[in-house]
PDB file of C-alpha atoms (C1' of nucleotides) in Angstrom:
ATOM      1  CA  MET A1193     -13.134  20.269 -10.345  1.00  0.00           C
ATOM      2  CA  ILE A1194     -10.789  19.417  -7.537  1.00  0.00           C
ATOM      3  CA  LEU A1195      -7.185  18.625  -8.361  1.00  0.00           C
ATOM      4  CA  MET A1196      -5.331  16.579  -5.802  1.00  0.00           C
ATOM      5  CA  THR A1197      -1.615  16.066  -5.762  1.00  0.00           C
ATOM      6  CA  LEU A1198      -1.659  12.371  -5.016  1.00  0.00           C
ATOM      7  CA  ASN A1199       1.386  11.706  -2.896  1.00  0.00           C
ATOM      8  CA  ILE A1200       2.598   8.129  -3.151  1.00  0.00           C
ATOM      9  CA  GLU A1201       4.011   8.474   0.328  1.00  0.00           C
ATOM     10  CA  GLN A1202       0.537   9.042   1.732  1.00  0.00           C
ATOM     11  CA  THR A1203      -0.793   6.102  -0.202  1.00  0.00           C
ATOM     12  CA  PHE A1204       1.759   3.678   1.211  1.00  0.00           C
ATOM     13  CA  LYS A1205       1.169   4.998   4.723  1.00  0.00           C
ATOM     14  CA  ALA A1206      -2.551   4.574   4.180  1.00  0.00           C
ATOM     15  CA  ILE A1207      -2.354   0.844   3.472  1.00  0.00           C
ATOM     16  CA  ALA A1208       0.180   0.209   6.237  1.00  0.00           C
ATOM     17  CA  ASP A1209      -2.480   0.166   8.946  1.00  0.00           C
ATOM     18  CA  PRO A1210      -4.491  -3.029   9.519  1.00  0.00           C
ATOM     19  CA  THR A1211      -7.710  -1.199  10.358  1.00  0.00           C
ATOM     20  CA  ARG A1212      -7.487   0.767   7.132  1.00  0.00           C
ATOM     21  CA  ARG A1213      -6.872  -2.401   5.146  1.00  0.00           C
ATOM     22  CA  ALA A1214      -9.956  -3.885   6.785  1.00  0.00           C
ATOM     23  CA  ILE A1215     -11.895  -0.784   5.728  1.00  0.00           C
ATOM     24  CA  ILE A1216     -10.628  -1.273   2.180  1.00  0.00           C
ATOM     25  CA  GLY A1217     -11.928  -4.821   2.351  1.00  0.00           C
ATOM     26  CA  LEU A1218     -15.349  -3.599   3.433  1.00  0.00           C
ATOM     27  CA  LEU A1219     -15.537  -0.962   0.720  1.00  0.00           C
ATOM     28  CA  ALA A1220     -14.580  -3.535  -1.885  1.00  0.00           C
ATOM     29  CA  GLU A1221     -17.981  -5.137  -1.287  1.00  0.00           C
ATOM     30  CA  LYS A1222     -19.936  -1.929  -1.685  1.00  0.00           C
ATOM     31  CA  GLU A1223     -19.875   1.736  -0.814  1.00  0.00           C
ATOM     32  CA  ARG A1224     -20.744   2.458   2.789  1.00  0.00           C
ATOM     33  CA  ALA A1225     -21.650   5.435   4.947  1.00  0.00           C
ATOM     34  CA  ALA A1226     -19.005   6.409   7.519  1.00  0.00           C
ATOM     35  CA  GLY A1227     -21.188   5.216  10.360  1.00  0.00           C
ATOM     36  CA  ASP A1228     -21.813   1.909   8.661  1.00  0.00           C
ATOM     37  CA  VAL A1229     -18.061   1.387   8.474  1.00  0.00           C
ATOM     38  CA  ALA A1230     -17.507   2.482  12.075  1.00  0.00           C
ATOM     39  CA  ARG A1231     -20.166   0.119  13.378  1.00  0.00           C
ATOM     40  CA  ARG A1232     -18.070  -2.836  12.244  1.00  0.00           C
ATOM     41  CA  PHE A1233     -15.064  -2.002  14.392  1.00  0.00           C
ATOM     42  CA  ALA A1234     -14.414  -2.003  18.106  1.00  0.00           C
ATOM     43  CA  ILE A1235     -12.721   1.390  18.057  1.00  0.00           C
ATOM     44  CA  SER A1236     -14.530   4.716  18.291  1.00  0.00           C
ATOM     45  CA  ARG A1237     -16.370   6.382  15.438  1.00  0.00           C
ATOM     46  CA  PRO A1238     -14.036   9.425  15.355  1.00  0.00           C
ATOM     47  CA  ALA A1239     -11.090   7.055  15.005  1.00  0.00           C
ATOM     48  CA  ILE A1240     -12.721   5.568  11.921  1.00  0.00           C
ATOM     49  CA  ALA A1241     -13.476   9.057  10.609  1.00  0.00           C
ATOM     50  CA  LYS A1242      -9.752   9.774  10.780  1.00  0.00           C
ATOM     51  CA  HIS A1243      -8.867   6.523   9.050  1.00  0.00           C
ATOM     52  CA  LEU A1244     -11.286   7.387   6.267  1.00  0.00           C
ATOM     53  CA  LYS A1245      -9.655  10.784   5.918  1.00  0.00           C
ATOM     54  CA  ILE A1246      -6.218   9.192   5.602  1.00  0.00           C
ATOM     55  CA  LEU A1247      -7.553   6.763   2.995  1.00  0.00           C
ATOM     56  CA  ARG A1248      -9.057   9.715   1.150  1.00  0.00           C
ATOM     57  CA  GLU A1249      -5.791  11.652   1.252  1.00  0.00           C
ATOM     58  CA  GLY A1250      -4.006   8.555   0.017  1.00  0.00           C
ATOM     59  CA  GLY A1251      -6.300   8.484  -2.991  1.00  0.00           C
ATOM     60  CA  ILE A1252      -7.733   5.138  -1.990  1.00  0.00           C
ATOM     61  CA  VAL A1253     -11.229   6.240  -1.041  1.00  0.00           C
ATOM     62  CA  VAL A1254     -13.591   8.863  -2.372  1.00  0.00           C
ATOM     63  CA  THR A1255     -16.606  10.197  -0.568  1.00  0.00           C
ATOM     64  CA  ARG A1256     -20.026  11.024  -1.923  1.00  0.00           C
ATOM     65  CA  ARG A1257     -22.383  13.074   0.111  1.00  0.00           C
ATOM     66  CA  ASP A1258     -26.046  12.172   0.435  1.00  0.00           C
ATOM     67  CA  GLY A1259     -28.044  14.134   2.960  1.00  0.00           C
ATOM     68  CA  ARG A1260     -26.402  13.757   6.304  1.00  0.00           C
ATOM     69  CA  GLU A1261     -24.554  10.651   5.263  1.00  0.00           C
ATOM     70  CA  ARG A1262     -21.179  10.397   3.545  1.00  0.00           C
ATOM     71  CA  PHE A1263     -20.816   7.349   1.387  1.00  0.00           C
ATOM     72  CA  ASN A1264     -17.315   6.040   0.933  1.00  0.00           C
ATOM     73  CA  ARG A1265     -16.134   3.886  -1.910  1.00  0.00           C
ATOM     74  CA  LEU A1266     -12.855   2.641  -3.306  1.00  0.00           C
ATOM     75  CA  ASN A1267     -11.005   4.863  -5.717  1.00  0.00           C
ATOM     76  CA  PRO A1268      -8.877   3.159  -8.384  1.00  0.00           C
ATOM     77  CA  GLU A1269      -6.070   5.744  -8.342  1.00  0.00           C
ATOM     78  CA  GLY A1270      -4.502   4.971  -5.003  1.00  0.00           C
ATOM     79  CA  LEU A1271      -4.497   1.208  -5.163  1.00  0.00           C
ATOM     80  CA  LYS A1272      -3.312   1.260  -8.753  1.00  0.00           C
ATOM     81  CA  MET A1273      -0.374   3.401  -7.717  1.00  0.00           C
ATOM     82  CA  ILE A1274       0.682   0.732  -5.232  1.00  0.00           C
ATOM     83  CA  PHE A1275       0.049  -2.005  -7.761  1.00  0.00           C
ATOM     84  CA  ASP A1276       2.254  -0.315 -10.331  1.00  0.00           C
ATOM     85  CA  TRP A1277       5.042   0.092  -7.830  1.00  0.00           C
ATOM     86  CA  ILE A1278       4.971  -3.532  -6.741  1.00  0.00           C
ATOM     87  CA  ALA A1279       4.438  -4.881 -10.255  1.00  0.00           C
ATOM     88  CA  HIS A1280       7.756  -3.286 -11.088  1.00  0.00           C
ATOM     89  CA  TYR A1281       9.425  -5.967  -8.970  1.00  0.00           C
ATOM     90  CA  GLU A1282       7.363  -8.822 -10.307  1.00  0.00           C
ATOM     91  CA  ARG A1283      10.359 -10.485 -11.912  1.00  0.00           C
ATOM     92  CA  PHE A1284      11.758 -11.250  -8.474  1.00  0.00           C
ATOM     93  CA  TRP A1285       9.095 -13.785  -7.736  1.00  0.00           C
ATOM     94  CA  ASP A1286       7.789 -14.736 -11.120  1.00  0.00           C
ATOM     95  CA  GLU A1287      10.733 -16.181 -12.996  1.00  0.00           C
ATOM     96  CA  LYS A1288       8.400 -17.818 -15.449  1.00  0.00           C
ATOM     97  CA  LEU A1289       6.921 -14.469 -16.399  1.00  0.00           C
ATOM     98  CA  LEU A1290      10.421 -13.108 -16.821  1.00  0.00           C
ATOM     99  CA  SER A1291      11.349 -15.782 -19.308  1.00  0.00           C
ATOM    100  CA  LEU A1292       8.086 -15.288 -21.158  1.00  0.00           C
ATOM    101  CA  LYS A1293       8.828 -11.600 -21.433  1.00  0.00           C
ATOM    102  CA  LYS A1294      12.332 -12.263 -22.681  1.00  0.00           C
ATOM    103  CA  ALA A1295      10.991 -14.706 -25.217  1.00  0.00           C
ATOM    104  CA  ALA A1296       8.449 -12.138 -26.383  1.00  0.00           C
ATOM    105  CA  GLU A1297      11.218  -9.603 -26.837  1.00  0.00           C
ATOM    106  CA  LYS A1298      13.125 -12.044 -28.965  1.00  0.00           C
ATOM    107  CA  GLY A1299      10.007 -12.678 -30.994  1.00  0.00           C
ATOM    108  CA  LYS A1300       9.667 -16.353 -30.286  1.00  0.00           C
ATOM    109  CA  GLU A1301       7.986 -18.481 -27.626  1.00  0.00           C
ATOM    110  CA  GLY A1302       9.954 -19.436 -24.462  1.00  0.00           C
TER     111      GLY A1302
ATOM    112  CA  MET B1447      16.413 -24.664   8.224  1.00  0.00           C
ATOM    113  CA  ILE B1448      14.889 -21.538   9.636  1.00  0.00           C
ATOM    114  CA  LEU B1449      11.121 -21.250   9.672  1.00  0.00           C
ATOM    115  CA  MET B1450       9.787 -17.743   9.830  1.00  0.00           C
ATOM    116  CA  THR B1451       6.200 -16.850  10.472  1.00  0.00           C
ATOM    117  CA  LEU B1452       5.885 -14.177   7.835  1.00  0.00           C
ATOM    118  CA  ASN B1453       3.530 -11.610   9.235  1.00  0.00           C
ATOM    119  CA  ILE B1454       1.770  -9.611   6.543  1.00  0.00           C
ATOM    120  CA  GLU B1455       1.472  -6.763   8.995  1.00  0.00           C
ATOM    121  CA  GLN B1456       5.252  -6.479   9.176  1.00  0.00           C
ATOM    122  CA  THR B1457       5.496  -6.606   5.424  1.00  0.00           C
ATOM    123  CA  PHE B1458       3.117  -3.696   4.917  1.00  0.00           C
ATOM    124  CA  LYS B1459       4.902  -1.683   7.588  1.00  0.00           C
ATOM    125  CA  ALA B1460       8.187  -2.478   5.893  1.00  0.00           C
ATOM    126  CA  ILE B1461       7.219  -0.922   2.573  1.00  0.00           C
ATOM    127  CA  ALA B1462       5.526   2.075   4.183  1.00  0.00           C
ATOM    128  CA  ASP B1463       8.800   3.894   4.770  1.00  0.00           C
ATOM    129  CA  PRO B1464      10.389   5.839   1.887  1.00  0.00           C
ATOM    130  CA  THR B1465      13.957   4.988   2.887  1.00  0.00           C
ATOM    131  CA  ARG B1466      13.102   1.302   2.899  1.00  0.00           C
ATOM    132  CA  ARG B1467      11.469   1.574  -0.503  1.00  0.00           C
ATOM    133  CA  ALA B1468      14.635   3.257  -1.759  1.00  0.00           C
ATOM    134  CA  ILE B1469      16.649   0.352  -0.335  1.00  0.00           C
ATOM    135  CA  ILE B1470      14.360  -2.057  -2.174  1.00  0.00           C
ATOM    136  CA  GLY B1471      15.101  -0.107  -5.342  1.00  0.00           C
ATOM    137  CA  LEU B1472      18.830  -0.457  -4.764  1.00  0.00           C
ATOM    138  CA  LEU B1473      18.638  -4.165  -4.062  1.00  0.00           C
ATOM    139  CA  ALA B1474      16.602  -4.682  -7.201  1.00  0.00           C
ATOM    140  CA  GLU B1475      19.741  -3.821  -9.154  1.00  0.00           C
ATOM    141  CA  LYS B1476      21.971  -6.254  -7.313  1.00  0.00           C
ATOM    142  CA  GLU B1477      22.707  -7.598  -3.873  1.00  0.00           C
ATOM    143  CA  ARG B1478      24.666  -5.221  -1.689  1.00  0.00           C
ATOM    144  CA  ALA B1479      26.587  -5.277   1.560  1.00  0.00           C
ATOM    145  CA  ALA B1480      24.973  -3.345   4.418  1.00  0.00           C
ATOM    146  CA  GLY B1481      27.674  -0.703   4.281  1.00  0.00           C
ATOM    147  CA  ASP B1482      27.264  -0.304   0.547  1.00  0.00           C
ATOM    148  CA  VAL B1483      23.589   0.407   1.099  1.00  0.00           C
ATOM    149  CA  ALA B1484      24.247   2.796   3.984  1.00  0.00           C
ATOM    150  CA  ARG B1485      26.790   4.797   1.993  1.00  0.00           C
ATOM    151  CA  ARG B1486      24.032   5.867  -0.389  1.00  0.00           C
ATOM    152  CA  PHE B1487      21.912   7.586   2.226  1.00  0.00           C
ATOM    153  CA  ALA B1488      22.342  10.708   4.295  1.00  0.00           C
ATOM    154  CA  ILE B1489      21.246   9.013   7.492  1.00  0.00           C
ATOM    155  CA  SER B1490      23.520   7.058   9.821  1.00  0.00           C
ATOM    156  CA  ARG B1491      24.715   3.514   9.212  1.00  0.00           C
ATOM    157  CA  PRO B1492      22.935   2.099  12.285  1.00  0.00           C
ATOM    158  CA  ALA B1493      19.689   3.594  11.010  1.00  0.00           C
ATOM    159  CA  ILE B1494      20.148   1.684   7.774  1.00  0.00           C
ATOM    160  CA  ALA B1495      21.012  -1.467   9.716  1.00  0.00           C
ATOM    161  CA  LYS B1496      17.651  -1.148  11.431  1.00  0.00           C
ATOM    162  CA  HIS B1497      15.836  -0.583   8.171  1.00  0.00           C
ATOM    163  CA  LEU B1498      17.469  -3.708   6.771  1.00  0.00           C
ATOM    164  CA  LYS B1499      16.348  -5.648   9.808  1.00  0.00           C
ATOM    165  CA  ILE B1500      12.767  -4.477   9.336  1.00  0.00           C
ATOM    166  CA  LEU B1501      12.906  -5.436   5.663  1.00  0.00           C
ATOM    167  CA  ARG B1502      14.253  -8.822   6.686  1.00  0.00           C
ATOM    168  CA  GLU B1503      11.491  -9.317   9.238  1.00  0.00           C
ATOM    169  CA  GLY B1504       8.976  -8.304   6.601  1.00  0.00           C
ATOM    170  CA  GLY B1505      10.283 -11.067   4.351  1.00  0.00           C
ATOM    171  CA  ILE B1506      11.419  -8.595   1.739  1.00  0.00           C
ATOM    172  CA  VAL B1507      15.151  -8.979   2.124  1.00  0.00           C
ATOM    173  CA  VAL B1508      17.416 -11.907   2.910  1.00  0.00           C
ATOM    174  CA  THR B1509      20.982 -11.662   4.033  1.00  0.00           C
ATOM    175  CA  ARG B1510      23.946 -13.766   3.036  1.00  0.00           C
ATOM    176  CA  ARG B1511      27.090 -13.636   5.071  1.00  0.00           C
ATOM    177  CA  ASP B1512      30.494 -13.430   3.474  1.00  0.00           C
ATOM    178  CA  GLY B1513      33.411 -12.803   5.780  1.00  0.00           C
ATOM    179  CA  ARG B1514      32.734  -9.626   7.680  1.00  0.00           C
ATOM    180  CA  GLU B1515      30.223  -8.426   5.135  1.00  0.00           C
ATOM    181  CA  ARG B1516      26.500  -9.136   5.022  1.00  0.00           C
ATOM    182  CA  PHE B1517      25.085  -9.112   1.535  1.00  0.00           C
ATOM    183  CA  ASN B1518      21.434  -8.203   1.229  1.00  0.00           C
ATOM    184  CA  ARG B1519      19.177  -9.104  -1.630  1.00  0.00           C
ATOM    185  CA  LEU B1520      15.484  -9.040  -2.409  1.00  0.00           C
ATOM    186  CA  ASN B1521      13.399 -11.973  -1.316  1.00  0.00           C
ATOM    187  CA  PRO B1522      10.355 -12.845  -3.432  1.00  0.00           C
ATOM    188  CA  GLU B1523       8.121 -13.826  -0.502  1.00  0.00           C
ATOM    189  CA  GLY B1524       7.451 -10.437   1.022  1.00  0.00           C
ATOM    190  CA  LEU B1525       6.819  -8.466  -2.122  1.00  0.00           C
ATOM    191  CA  LYS B1526       4.698 -11.228  -3.558  1.00  0.00           C
ATOM    192  CA  MET B1527       2.543 -11.132  -0.454  1.00  0.00           C
ATOM    193  CA  ILE B1528       1.854  -7.450  -1.041  1.00  0.00           C
ATOM    194  CA  PHE B1529       1.290  -8.069  -4.735  1.00  0.00           C
ATOM    195  CA  ASP B1530      -1.265 -10.766  -4.032  1.00  0.00           C
ATOM    196  CA  TRP B1531      -3.114  -8.529  -1.628  1.00  0.00           C
ATOM    197  CA  ILE B1532      -3.305  -5.628  -4.033  1.00  0.00           C
ATOM    198  CA  ALA B1533      -3.996  -7.801  -7.074  1.00  0.00           C
ATOM    199  CA  HIS B1534      -7.125  -8.872  -5.247  1.00  0.00           C
ATOM    200  CA  TYR B1535      -8.512  -5.375  -5.876  1.00  0.00           C
ATOM    201  CA  GLU B1536      -7.394  -5.181  -9.467  1.00  0.00           C
ATOM    202  CA  ARG B1537     -10.942  -5.074 -10.772  1.00  0.00           C
ATOM    203  CA  PHE B1538     -11.396  -1.630  -9.261  1.00  0.00           C
ATOM    204  CA  TRP B1539      -9.048  -0.011 -11.694  1.00  0.00           C
ATOM    205  CA  ASP B1540      -8.893  -2.420 -14.571  1.00  0.00           C
ATOM    206  CA  GLU B1541     -12.415  -2.776 -15.858  1.00  0.00           C
ATOM    207  CA  LYS B1542     -11.131  -4.056 -19.141  1.00  0.00           C
ATOM    208  CA  LEU B1543      -9.301  -6.896 -17.469  1.00  0.00           C
ATOM    209  CA  LEU B1544     -12.445  -7.729 -15.563  1.00  0.00           C
ATOM    210  CA  SER B1545     -14.466  -8.123 -18.719  1.00  0.00           C
ATOM    211  CA  LEU B1546     -11.724 -10.217 -20.264  1.00  0.00           C
ATOM    212  CA  LYS B1547     -11.777 -12.495 -17.261  1.00  0.00           C
ATOM    213  CA  LYS B1548     -15.533 -12.785 -17.396  1.00  0.00           C
ATOM    214  CA  ALA B1549     -15.364 -13.581 -21.077  1.00  0.00           C
ATOM    215  CA  ALA B1550     -12.741 -16.233 -20.413  1.00  0.00           C
ATOM    216  CA  GLU B1551     -14.964 -17.817 -17.795  1.00  0.00           C
ATOM    217  CA  LYS B1552     -17.752 -17.991 -20.304  1.00  0.00           C
ATOM    218  CA  GLY B1553     -15.403 -19.638 -22.749  1.00  0.00           C
ATOM    219  CA  LYS B1554     -15.450 -16.996 -25.455  1.00  0.00           C
ATOM    220  CA  GLU B1555     -13.422 -13.916 -26.263  1.00  0.00           C
ATOM    221  CA  GLY B1556     -14.455 -10.468 -24.874  1.00  0.00           C
TER     222      GLY B1556
ATOM    223  C1'  DT C 634     -38.472  25.051  15.555  1.00  0.00           C
ATOM    224  C1'  DT C 635     -36.890  21.387  18.426  1.00  0.00           C
ATOM    225  C1'  DG C 636     -34.745  17.203  18.954  1.00  0.00           C
ATOM    226  C1'  DA C 637     -32.302  13.285  17.132  1.00  0.00           C
ATOM    227  C1'  DC C 638     -28.955  11.582  13.919  1.00  0.00           C
ATOM    228  C1'  DA C 639     -24.610  11.481  10.976  1.00  0.00           C
ATOM    229  C1'  DT C 640     -20.394  13.238  10.604  1.00  0.00           C
ATOM    230  C1'  DG C 641     -16.055  15.765  11.060  1.00  0.00           C
ATOM    231  C1'  DT C 642     -12.584  18.226  13.909  1.00  0.00           C
ATOM    232  C1'  DA C 643      -9.960  19.861  18.146  1.00  0.00           C
ATOM    233  C1'  DA C 644      -7.356  18.837  22.140  1.00  0.00           C
ATOM    234  C1'  DC C 645      -5.067  15.544  24.422  1.00  0.00           C
ATOM    235  C1'  DT C 646      -2.569  10.991  25.636  1.00  0.00           C
ATOM    236  C1'  DA C 647      -0.023   6.744  25.015  1.00  0.00           C
ATOM    237  C1'  DA C 648       2.512   3.960  22.103  1.00  0.00           C
ATOM    238  C1'  DA C 649       5.301   3.204  18.044  1.00  0.00           C
ATOM    239  C1'  DA C 650       8.688   4.681  14.743  1.00  0.00           C
ATOM    240  C1'  DG C 651      12.920   6.677  13.101  1.00  0.00           C
ATOM    241  C1'  DA C 652      17.134   8.736  14.119  1.00  0.00           C
ATOM    242  C1'  DT C 653      21.480   9.439  16.893  1.00  0.00           C
ATOM    243  C1'  DT C 654      25.692   8.179  19.618  1.00  0.00           C
ATOM    244  C1'  DA C 655      28.165   4.733  22.089  1.00  0.00           C
ATOM    245  C1'  DC C 656      29.469   0.178  22.306  1.00  0.00           C
ATOM    246  C1'  DA C 657      30.154  -4.967  21.350  1.00  0.00           C
ATOM    247  C1'  DT C 658      31.580  -8.588  18.183  1.00  0.00           C
ATOM    248  C1'  DA C 659      33.580 -10.823  14.348  1.00  0.00           C
ATOM    249  C1'  DT C 660      36.810 -10.971  10.540  1.00  0.00           C
ATOM    250  C1'  DA C 661      40.581  -9.284   7.514  1.00  0.00           C
ATOM    251  C1'  DA C 662      45.010  -7.202   7.153  1.00  0.00           C
ATOM    252  C1'  DA C 663      49.585  -5.506   8.922  1.00  0.00           C
TER     253       DA C 663
ATOM    254  C1'  DT D 417      48.772 -10.306  17.799  1.00  0.00           C
ATOM    255  C1'  DT D 418      47.569  -5.651  16.971  1.00  0.00           C
ATOM    256  C1'  DT D 419      44.842  -2.689  14.277  1.00  0.00           C
ATOM    257  C1'  DA D 420      41.348  -1.515  11.135  1.00  0.00           C
ATOM    258  C1'  DT D 421      36.980  -2.736   8.925  1.00  0.00           C
ATOM    259  C1'  DA D 422      32.053  -4.307   8.685  1.00  0.00           C
ATOM    260  C1'  DT D 423      28.249  -4.900  11.138  1.00  0.00           C
ATOM    261  C1'  DG D 424      24.641  -5.263  14.657  1.00  0.00           C
ATOM    262  C1'  DT D 425      22.557  -3.766  19.133  1.00  0.00           C
ATOM    263  C1'  DA D 426      21.540  -0.840  23.379  1.00  0.00           C
ATOM    264  C1'  DA D 427      20.120   3.364  25.321  1.00  0.00           C
ATOM    265  C1'  DT D 428      18.068   7.522  24.444  1.00  0.00           C
ATOM    266  C1'  DC D 429      15.503  11.328  22.213  1.00  0.00           C
ATOM    267  C1'  DT D 430      11.984  13.403  19.089  1.00  0.00           C
ATOM    268  C1'  DT D 431       8.301  12.994  16.023  1.00  0.00           C
ATOM    269  C1'  DT D 432       4.483  10.630  14.284  1.00  0.00           C
ATOM    270  C1'  DT D 433       0.579   7.742  14.786  1.00  0.00           C
ATOM    271  C1'  DA D 434      -3.645   5.847  16.593  1.00  0.00           C
ATOM    272  C1'  DG D 435      -6.779   6.237  19.897  1.00  0.00           C
ATOM    273  C1'  DT D 436     -10.024   8.833  23.270  1.00  0.00           C
ATOM    274  C1'  DT D 437     -13.522  12.384  24.776  1.00  0.00           C
ATOM    275  C1'  DA D 438     -15.705  16.736  23.937  1.00  0.00           C
ATOM    276  C1'  DC D 439     -17.648  19.647  20.759  1.00  0.00           C
ATOM    277  C1'  DA D 440     -19.388  21.955  16.306  1.00  0.00           C
ATOM    278  C1'  DT D 441     -22.093  21.575  12.082  1.00  0.00           C
ATOM    279  C1'  DG D 442     -25.451  20.091   9.011  1.00  0.00           C
ATOM    280  C1'  DT D 443     -29.681  17.415   7.898  1.00  0.00           C
ATOM    281  C1'  DC D 444     -33.880  14.782   8.744  1.00  0.00           C
ATOM    282  C1'  DA D 445     -38.153  14.076  11.432  1.00  0.00           C
ATOM    283  C1'  DA D 446     -41.698  15.403  14.928  1.00  0.00           C
TER     284       DA D 446
END
DNA sequence: TTGACATGTAACTAAAAGATTACATATAAA
DNA sequence: TTTATATGTAATCTTTTAGTTACATGTCAA
């Protein structure tokens, strides 16, 4: 069993790049071999290999090996970490939700 | 009225930096003058001024002028943009929610 | 076993990011 | 009207990032 210290810093850096977000979009459809991912971009295959590594280190992607191929798929951990961080500020844009929450705390509907 | 083309790219870059995320945390408490923000960090005041500018350009912070001070506060737009992006992948970590949604679509409880 | 394929890493380069100091501008206070 | 305060910007430097080409490794197919 491999234990990874999932650094939130790495996760935020991972999603900051547009190419990596595009990769995330591709992997949301289905898992894909590294080459399959690379084929869909104009940049070189090694560049994509590095992006995949960064996504892996950010806890956003996990890789499964099958023969000479490495299949990449989305990992819940990383994206959830970002979601939790941002959800913490939800009240700033969802006033309605805020009042609902307050009402719930009071034990009556808002 | 000022129209800003809110670039999602800038927004993701804005939250990628740890100092800027710390600033977001501070502004979540209350609006603060630029100097008030700067005082809480070890780095120079101009560095913070730049971070605030980046947050502003990312649609995460808006600034209100009062005399010689500039009060900064969180702006819903930017963070909501990130939230919407990430919420799009919610199903990857919240299987339960997914089944609830599916059940709702079918018109019966899950 | 030889050759092709799939992938990752090393070395290097160019561009972007984050910080600093110096300076300019606007407003409050003496 | 001086002086001090609050802030933003310019010029500059260093580090990090994203990309490239060359190369090493491992696996499948002849």
